Amino acid sequence: GSVYARQRSFESALKSYRAAIDIRETLLQKDSSNTYWKITLAPLYTELGGVLRETRDLPGVLLAYRKSYTSLVSLPYMSPLH
C-alpha cells in the first residue's frame, strides 16, 4: 500500500491496505492472543487512515485511527508469550 500511496494511486493503496488488514483480522480470529499479529495490525490501520485522509474520507479516517488505537491499547493485557 505504501508504494501506491507514494505514487498517489489511492484506490490501489486502499485495496492493498484493506487486503492486508483482512489477512491480519482473519489470523486474529483464529488466535486472538497472538501479539505479533495484533502489533502488525495497528500500523496498517494508521496507514489506511492516512490514505483515507488524502481521499477526504474523514469518517473513514476516524474509524481507521480508532481501530489502530484500540488494537494498541489491548496489547498490555495480552499474553507476553507470543
mmCIF file with all atom_site columns, N, CA, C and O in Angstrom, residues 38-76:
data_model
loop_
_atom_site.group_PDB
_atom_site.id
_atom_site.type_symbol
_atom_site.label_atom_id
_atom_site.label_alt_id
_atom_site.label_comp_id
_atom_site.label_asym_id
_atom_site.label_entity_id
_atom_site.label_seq_id
_atom_site.pdbx_PDB_ins_code
_atom_site.Cartn_x
_atom_site.Cartn_y
_atom_site.Cartn_z
_atom_site.occupancy
_atom_site.B_iso_or_equiv
_atom_site.pdbx_formal_charge
_atom_site.auth_seq_id
_atom_site.auth_comp_id
_atom_site.auth_asym_id
_atom_site.auth_atom_id
_atom_site.pdbx_PDB_model_num
ATOM 1   N N  . LYS A 1 38 ? -1.396  -8.707 16.329 1.00 0.00 ? 38 LYS A N  1
ATOM 2   C CA . LYS A 1 38 ? -2.052  -7.509 16.854 1.00 0.00 ? 38 LYS A CA 1
ATOM 3   C C  . LYS A 1 38 ? -1.160  -6.279 16.637 1.00 0.00 ? 38 LYS A C  1
ATOM 4   O O  . LYS A 1 38 ? -1.632  -5.227 16.232 1.00 0.00 ? 38 LYS A O  1
ATOM 5   N N  . ILE A 1 39 ? 0.136   -6.443 16.910 1.00 0.00 ? 39 ILE A N  1
ATOM 6   C CA . ILE A 1 39 ? 1.076   -5.322 16.736 1.00 0.00 ? 39 ILE A CA 1
ATOM 7   C C  . ILE A 1 39 ? 1.155   -4.907 15.276 1.00 0.00 ? 39 ILE A C  1
ATOM 8   O O  . ILE A 1 39 ? 1.223   -3.722 14.968 1.00 0.00 ? 39 ILE A O  1
ATOM 9   N N  . THR A 1 40 ? 1.153   -5.857 14.377 1.00 0.00 ? 40 THR A N  1
ATOM 10  C CA . THR A 1 40 ? 1.276   -5.513 12.949 1.00 0.00 ? 40 THR A CA 1
ATOM 11  C C  . THR A 1 40 ? -0.033  -4.986 12.371 1.00 0.00 ? 40 THR A C  1
ATOM 12  O O  . THR A 1 40 ? -0.030  -4.395 11.289 1.00 0.00 ? 40 THR A O  1
ATOM 13  N N  . LEU A 1 41 ? -1.124  -5.163 13.069 1.00 0.00 ? 41 LEU A N  1
ATOM 14  C CA . LEU A 1 41 ? -2.414  -4.669 12.594 1.00 0.00 ? 41 LEU A CA 1
ATOM 15  C C  . LEU A 1 41 ? -2.539  -3.156 12.793 1.00 0.00 ? 41 LEU A C  1
ATOM 16  O O  . LEU A 1 41 ? -3.030  -2.444 11.910 1.00 0.00 ? 41 LEU A O  1
ATOM 17  N N  . ALA A 1 42 ? -2.095  -2.654 13.913 1.00 0.00 ? 42 ALA A N  1
ATOM 18  C CA . ALA A 1 42 ? -2.252  -1.230 14.235 1.00 0.00 ? 42 ALA A CA 1
ATOM 19  C C  . ALA A 1 42 ? -1.632  -0.302 13.181 1.00 0.00 ? 42 ALA A C  1
ATOM 20  O O  . ALA A 1 42 ? -2.299  0.641  12.732 1.00 0.00 ? 42 ALA A O  1
ATOM 21  N N  . PRO A 1 43 ? -0.386  -0.519 12.757 1.00 0.00 ? 43 PRO A N  1
ATOM 22  C CA . PRO A 1 43 ? 0.180   0.368  11.741 1.00 0.00 ? 43 PRO A CA 1
ATOM 23  C C  . PRO A 1 43 ? -0.566  0.307  10.397 1.00 0.00 ? 43 PRO A C  1
ATOM 24  O O  . PRO A 1 43 ? -0.618  1.303  9.669  1.00 0.00 ? 43 PRO A O  1
ATOM 25  N N  . LEU A 1 44 ? -1.132  -0.841 10.091 1.00 0.00 ? 44 LEU A N  1
ATOM 26  C CA . LEU A 1 44 ? -1.903  -0.944 8.849  1.00 0.00 ? 44 LEU A CA 1
ATOM 27  C C  . LEU A 1 44 ? -3.126  -0.035 8.895  1.00 0.00 ? 44 LEU A C  1
ATOM 28  O O  . LEU A 1 44 ? -3.442  0.634  7.920  1.00 0.00 ? 44 LEU A O  1
ATOM 29  N N  . TYR A 1 45 ? -3.800  -0.021 10.045 1.00 0.00 ? 45 TYR A N  1
ATOM 30  C CA . TYR A 1 45 ? -4.948  0.877  10.188 1.00 0.00 ? 45 TYR A CA 1
ATOM 31  C C  . TYR A 1 45 ? -4.505  2.341  10.130 1.00 0.00 ? 45 TYR A C  1
ATOM 32  O O  . TYR A 1 45 ? -5.193  3.190  9.561  1.00 0.00 ? 45 TYR A O  1
ATOM 33  N N  . THR A 1 46 ? -3.352  2.641  10.712 1.00 0.00 ? 46 THR A N  1
ATOM 34  C CA . THR A 1 46 ? -2.840  4.015  10.668 1.00 0.00 ? 46 THR A CA 1
ATOM 35  C C  . THR A 1 46 ? -2.536  4.429  9.232  1.00 0.00 ? 46 THR A C  1
ATOM 36  O O  . THR A 1 46 ? -2.894  5.531  8.795  1.00 0.00 ? 46 THR A O  1
ATOM 37  N N  . GLU A 1 47 ? -1.879  3.549  8.485  1.00 0.00 ? 47 GLU A N  1
ATOM 38  C CA . GLU A 1 47 ? -1.573  3.849  7.082  1.00 0.00 ? 47 GLU A CA 1
ATOM 39  C C  . GLU A 1 47 ? -2.849  3.975  6.254  1.00 0.00 ? 47 GLU A C  1
ATOM 40  O O  . GLU A 1 47 ? -2.955  4.851  5.390  1.00 0.00 ? 47 GLU A O  1
ATOM 41  N N  . LEU A 1 48 ? -3.815  3.100  6.514  1.00 0.00 ? 48 LEU A N  1
ATOM 42  C CA . LEU A 1 48 ? -5.098  3.187  5.828  1.00 0.00 ? 48 LEU A CA 1
ATOM 43  C C  . LEU A 1 48 ? -5.739  4.544  6.108  1.00 0.00 ? 48 LEU A C  1
ATOM 44  O O  . LEU A 1 48 ? -6.253  5.198  5.196  1.00 0.00 ? 48 LEU A O  1
ATOM 45  N N  . GLY A 1 49 ? -5.687  4.977  7.358  1.00 0.00 ? 49 GLY A N  1
ATOM 46  C CA . GLY A 1 49 ? -6.230  6.288  7.716  1.00 0.00 ? 49 GLY A CA 1
ATOM 47  C C  . GLY A 1 49 ? -5.558  7.418  6.962  1.00 0.00 ? 49 GLY A C  1
ATOM 48  O O  . GLY A 1 49 ? -6.217  8.371  6.543  1.00 0.00 ? 49 GLY A O  1
ATOM 49  N N  . GLY A 1 50 ? -4.254  7.308  6.765  1.00 0.00 ? 50 GLY A N  1
ATOM 50  C CA . GLY A 1 50 ? -3.535  8.339  6.007  1.00 0.00 ? 50 GLY A CA 1
ATOM 51  C C  . GLY A 1 50 ? -3.998  8.425  4.569  1.00 0.00 ? 50 GLY A C  1
ATOM 52  O O  . GLY A 1 50 ? -4.152  9.523  4.011  1.00 0.00 ? 50 GLY A O  1
ATOM 53  N N  . VAL A 1 51 ? -4.226  7.283  3.958  1.00 0.00 ? 51 VAL A N  1
ATOM 54  C CA . VAL A 1 51 ? -4.708  7.272  2.571  1.00 0.00 ? 51 VAL A CA 1
ATOM 55  C C  . VAL A 1 51 ? -6.144  7.800  2.512  1.00 0.00 ? 51 VAL A C  1
ATOM 56  O O  . VAL A 1 51 ? -6.489  8.583  1.628  1.00 0.00 ? 51 VAL A O  1
ATOM 57  N N  . LEU A 1 52 ? -6.954  7.395  3.472  1.00 0.00 ? 52 LEU A N  1
ATOM 58  C CA . LEU A 1 52 ? -8.332  7.891  3.500  1.00 0.00 ? 52 LEU A CA 1
ATOM 59  C C  . LEU A 1 52 ? -8.363  9.404  3.695  1.00 0.00 ? 52 LEU A C  1
ATOM 60  O O  . LEU A 1 52 ? -9.222  10.092 3.136  1.00 0.00 ? 52 LEU A O  1
ATOM 61  N N  . ARG A 1 53 ? -7.425  9.921  4.465  1.00 0.00 ? 53 ARG A N  1
ATOM 62  C CA . ARG A 1 53 ? -7.324  11.382 4.631  1.00 0.00 ? 53 ARG A CA 1
ATOM 63  C C  . ARG A 1 53 ? -7.043  12.053 3.293  1.00 0.00 ? 53 ARG A C  1
ATOM 64  O O  . ARG A 1 53 ? -7.621  13.090 2.967  1.00 0.00 ? 53 ARG A O  1
ATOM 65  N N  . GLU A 1 54 ? -6.173  11.453 2.512  1.00 0.00 ? 54 GLU A N  1
ATOM 66  C CA . GLU A 1 54 ? -5.856  12.007 1.189  1.00 0.00 ? 54 GLU A CA 1
ATOM 67  C C  . GLU A 1 54 ? -7.068  12.009 0.267  1.00 0.00 ? 54 GLU A C  1
ATOM 68  O O  . GLU A 1 54 ? -7.183  12.859 -0.607 1.00 0.00 ? 54 GLU A O  1
ATOM 69  N N  . THR A 1 55 ? -7.958  11.047 0.458  1.00 0.00 ? 55 THR A N  1
ATOM 70  C CA . THR A 1 55 ? -9.154  10.969 -0.387 1.00 0.00 ? 55 THR A CA 1
ATOM 71  C C  . THR A 1 55 ? -10.327 11.730 0.230  1.00 0.00 ? 55 THR A C  1
ATOM 72  O O  . THR A 1 55 ? -11.438 11.691 -0.295 1.00 0.00 ? 55 THR A O  1
ATOM 73  N N  . ARG A 1 56 ? -10.056 12.395 1.349  1.00 0.00 ? 56 ARG A N  1
ATOM 74  C CA . ARG A 1 56 ? -11.063 13.218 2.042  1.00 0.00 ? 56 ARG A CA 1
ATOM 75  C C  . ARG A 1 56 ? -12.217 12.408 2.638  1.00 0.00 ? 56 ARG A C  1
ATOM 76  O O  . ARG A 1 56 ? -13.312 12.914 2.805  1.00 0.00 ? 56 ARG A O  1
ATOM 77  N N  . ASP A 1 57 ? -11.953 11.144 2.953  1.00 0.00 ? 57 ASP A N  1
ATOM 78  C CA . ASP A 1 57 ? -12.957 10.302 3.605  1.00 0.00 ? 57 ASP A CA 1
ATOM 79  C C  . ASP A 1 57 ? -12.759 10.432 5.114  1.00 0.00 ? 57 ASP A C  1
ATOM 80  O O  . ASP A 1 57 ? -12.173 9.567  5.757  1.00 0.00 ? 57 ASP A O  1
ATOM 81  N N  . LEU A 1 58 ? -13.231 11.543 5.670  1.00 0.00 ? 58 LEU A N  1
ATOM 82  C CA . LEU A 1 58 ? -12.967 11.832 7.074  1.00 0.00 ? 58 LEU A CA 1
ATOM 83  C C  . LEU A 1 58 ? -13.622 10.849 8.040  1.00 0.00 ? 58 LEU A C  1
ATOM 84  O O  . LEU A 1 58 ? -12.980 10.461 9.024  1.00 0.00 ? 58 LEU A O  1
ATOM 85  N N  . PRO A 1 59 ? -14.854 10.380 7.803  1.00 0.00 ? 59 PRO A N  1
ATOM 86  C CA . PRO A 1 59 ? -15.383 9.339  8.694  1.00 0.00 ? 59 PRO A CA 1
ATOM 87  C C  . PRO A 1 59 ? -14.537 8.065  8.647  1.00 0.00 ? 59 PRO A C  1
ATOM 88  O O  . PRO A 1 59 ? -14.321 7.412  9.668  1.00 0.00 ? 59 PRO A O  1
ATOM 89  N N  . GLY A 1 60 ? -14.039 7.717  7.463  1.00 0.00 ? 60 GLY A N  1
ATOM 90  C CA . GLY A 1 60 ? -13.177 6.549  7.322  1.00 0.00 ? 60 GLY A CA 1
ATOM 91  C C  . GLY A 1 60 ? -11.861 6.728  8.047  1.00 0.00 ? 60 GLY A C  1
ATOM 92  O O  . GLY A 1 60 ? -11.334 5.780  8.652  1.00 0.00 ? 60 GLY A O  1
ATOM 93  N N  . VAL A 1 61 ? -11.315 7.949  8.006  1.00 0.00 ? 61 VAL A N  1
ATOM 94  C CA . VAL A 1 61 ? -10.073 8.251  8.720  1.00 0.00 ? 61 VAL A CA 1
ATOM 95  C C  . VAL A 1 61 ? -10.271 8.018  10.217 1.00 0.00 ? 61 VAL A C  1
ATOM 96  O O  . VAL A 1 61 ? -9.468  7.340  10.863 1.00 0.00 ? 61 VAL A O  1
ATOM 97  N N  . LEU A 1 62 ? -11.332 8.571  10.750 1.00 0.00 ? 62 LEU A N  1
ATOM 98  C CA . LEU A 1 62 ? -11.615 8.435  12.171 1.00 0.00 ? 62 LEU A CA 1
ATOM 99  C C  . LEU A 1 62 ? -11.764 6.971  12.569 1.00 0.00 ? 62 LEU A C  1
ATOM 100 O O  . LEU A 1 62 ? -11.195 6.523  13.573 1.00 0.00 ? 62 LEU A O  1
ATOM 101 N N  . LEU A 1 63 ? -12.485 6.207  11.773 1.00 0.00 ? 63 LEU A N  1
ATOM 102 C CA . LEU A 1 63 ? -12.676 4.787  12.061 1.00 0.00 ? 63 LEU A CA 1
ATOM 103 C C  . LEU A 1 63 ? -11.348 4.029  12.025 1.00 0.00 ? 63 LEU A C  1
ATOM 104 O O  . LEU A 1 63 ? -11.052 3.219  12.910 1.00 0.00 ? 63 LEU A O  1
ATOM 105 N N  . ALA A 1 64 ? -10.531 4.300  11.014 1.00 0.00 ? 64 ALA A N  1
ATOM 106 C CA . ALA A 1 64 ? -9.238  3.611  10.895 1.00 0.00 ? 64 ALA A CA 1
ATOM 107 C C  . ALA A 1 64 ? -8.338  3.937  12.083 1.00 0.00 ? 64 ALA A C  1
ATOM 108 O O  . ALA A 1 64 ? -7.703  3.041  12.660 1.00 0.00 ? 64 ALA A O  1
ATOM 109 N N  . TYR A 1 65 ? -8.268  5.210  12.467 1.00 0.00 ? 65 TYR A N  1
ATOM 110 C CA . TYR A 1 65 ? -7.420  5.595  13.594 1.00 0.00 ? 65 TYR A CA 1
ATOM 111 C C  . TYR A 1 65 ? -7.943  5.020  14.906 1.00 0.00 ? 65 TYR A C  1
ATOM 112 O O  . TYR A 1 65 ? -7.168  4.626  15.765 1.00 0.00 ? 65 TYR A O  1
ATOM 113 N N  . ARG A 1 66 ? -9.245  4.937  15.061 1.00 0.00 ? 66 ARG A N  1
ATOM 114 C CA . ARG A 1 66 ? -9.808  4.329  16.270 1.00 0.00 ? 66 ARG A CA 1
ATOM 115 C C  . ARG A 1 66 ? -9.463  2.844  16.345 1.00 0.00 ? 66 ARG A C  1
ATOM 116 O O  . ARG A 1 66 ? -9.148  2.316  17.414 1.00 0.00 ? 66 ARG A O  1
ATOM 117 N N  . LYS A 1 67 ? -9.521  2.167  15.210 1.00 0.00 ? 67 LYS A N  1
ATOM 118 C CA . LYS A 1 67 ? -9.184  0.740  15.195 1.00 0.00 ? 67 LYS A CA 1
ATOM 119 C C  . LYS A 1 67 ? -7.704  0.538  15.516 1.00 0.00 ? 67 LYS A C  1
ATOM 120 O O  . LYS A 1 67 ? -7.334  -0.409 16.205 1.00 0.00 ? 67 LYS A O  1
ATOM 121 N N  . SER A 1 68 ? -6.853  1.423  15.012 1.00 0.00 ? 68 SER A N  1
ATOM 122 C CA . SER A 1 68 ? -5.434  1.343  15.329 1.00 0.00 ? 68 SER A CA 1
ATOM 123 C C  . SER A 1 68 ? -5.218  1.525  16.828 1.00 0.00 ? 68 SER A C  1
ATOM 124 O O  . SER A 1 68 ? -4.502  0.748  17.466 1.00 0.00 ? 68 SER A O  1
ATOM 125 N N  . TYR A 1 69 ? -5.842  2.532  17.383 1.00 0.00 ? 69 TYR A N  1
ATOM 126 C CA . TYR A 1 69 ? -5.730  2.806  18.815 1.00 0.00 ? 69 TYR A CA 1
ATOM 127 C C  . TYR A 1 69 ? -6.236  1.635  19.650 1.00 0.00 ? 69 TYR A C  1
ATOM 128 O O  . TYR A 1 69 ? -5.571  1.187  20.587 1.00 0.00 ? 69 TYR A O  1
ATOM 129 N N  . THR A 1 70 ? -7.400  1.126  19.300 1.00 0.00 ? 70 THR A N  1
ATOM 130 C CA . THR A 1 70 ? -7.997  0.010  20.033 1.00 0.00 ? 70 THR A CA 1
ATOM 131 C C  . THR A 1 70 ? -7.084  -1.210 20.002 1.00 0.00 ? 70 THR A C  1
ATOM 132 O O  . THR A 1 70 ? -6.919  -1.910 21.001 1.00 0.00 ? 70 THR A O  1
ATOM 133 N N  . SER A 1 71 ? -6.478  -1.442 18.857 1.00 0.00 ? 71 SER A N  1
ATOM 134 C CA . SER A 1 71 ? -5.567  -2.579 18.716 1.00 0.00 ? 71 SER A CA 1
ATOM 135 C C  . SER A 1 71 ? -4.361  -2.424 19.647 1.00 0.00 ? 71 SER A C  1
ATOM 136 O O  . SER A 1 71 ? -3.946  -3.386 20.301 1.00 0.00 ? 71 SER A O  1
ATOM 137 N N  . LEU A 1 72 ? -3.827  -1.224 19.739 1.00 0.00 ? 72 LEU A N  1
ATOM 138 C CA . LEU A 1 72 ? -2.647  -0.996 20.573 1.00 0.00 ? 72 LEU A CA 1
ATOM 139 C C  . LEU A 1 72 ? -2.976  -0.990 22.063 1.00 0.00 ? 72 LEU A C  1
ATOM 140 O O  . LEU A 1 72 ? -2.200  -1.483 22.872 1.00 0.00 ? 72 LEU A O  1
ATOM 141 N N  . VAL A 1 73 ? -4.112  -0.437 22.424 1.00 0.00 ? 73 VAL A N  1
ATOM 142 C CA . VAL A 1 73 ? -4.485  -0.342 23.832 1.00 0.00 ? 73 VAL A CA 1
ATOM 143 C C  . VAL A 1 73 ? -4.656  -1.721 24.461 1.00 0.00 ? 73 VAL A C  1
ATOM 144 O O  . VAL A 1 73 ? -4.351  -1.919 25.631 1.00 0.00 ? 73 VAL A O  1
ATOM 145 N N  . SER A 1 74 ? -5.093  -2.682 23.673 1.00 0.00 ? 74 SER A N  1
ATOM 146 C CA . SER A 1 74 ? -5.322  -4.019 24.220 1.00 0.00 ? 74 SER A CA 1
ATOM 147 C C  . SER A 1 74 ? -4.035  -4.821 24.417 1.00 0.00 ? 74 SER A C  1
ATOM 148 O O  . SER A 1 74 ? -4.047  -5.841 25.113 1.00 0.00 ? 74 SER A O  1
ATOM 149 N N  . LEU A 1 75 ? -2.937  -4.371 23.857 1.00 0.00 ? 75 LEU A N  1
ATOM 150 C CA . LEU A 1 75 ? -1.693  -5.156 23.919 1.00 0.00 ? 75 LEU A CA 1
ATOM 151 C C  . LEU A 1 75 ? -1.183  -5.437 25.332 1.00 0.00 ? 75 LEU A C  1
ATOM 152 O O  . LEU A 1 75 ? -0.763  -6.562 25.602 1.00 0.00 ? 75 LEU A O  1
ATOM 153 N N  . PRO A 1 76 ? -1.183  -4.489 26.244 1.00 0.00 ? 76 PRO A N  1
ATOM 154 C CA . PRO A 1 76 ? -0.644  -4.803 27.578 1.00 0.00 ? 76 PRO A CA 1
ATOM 155 C C  . PRO A 1 76 ? -1.405  -5.910 28.308 1.00 0.00 ? 76 PRO A C  1
ATOM 156 O O  . PRO A 1 76 ? -0.880  -6.513 29.232 1.00 0.00 ? 76 PRO A O  1
#
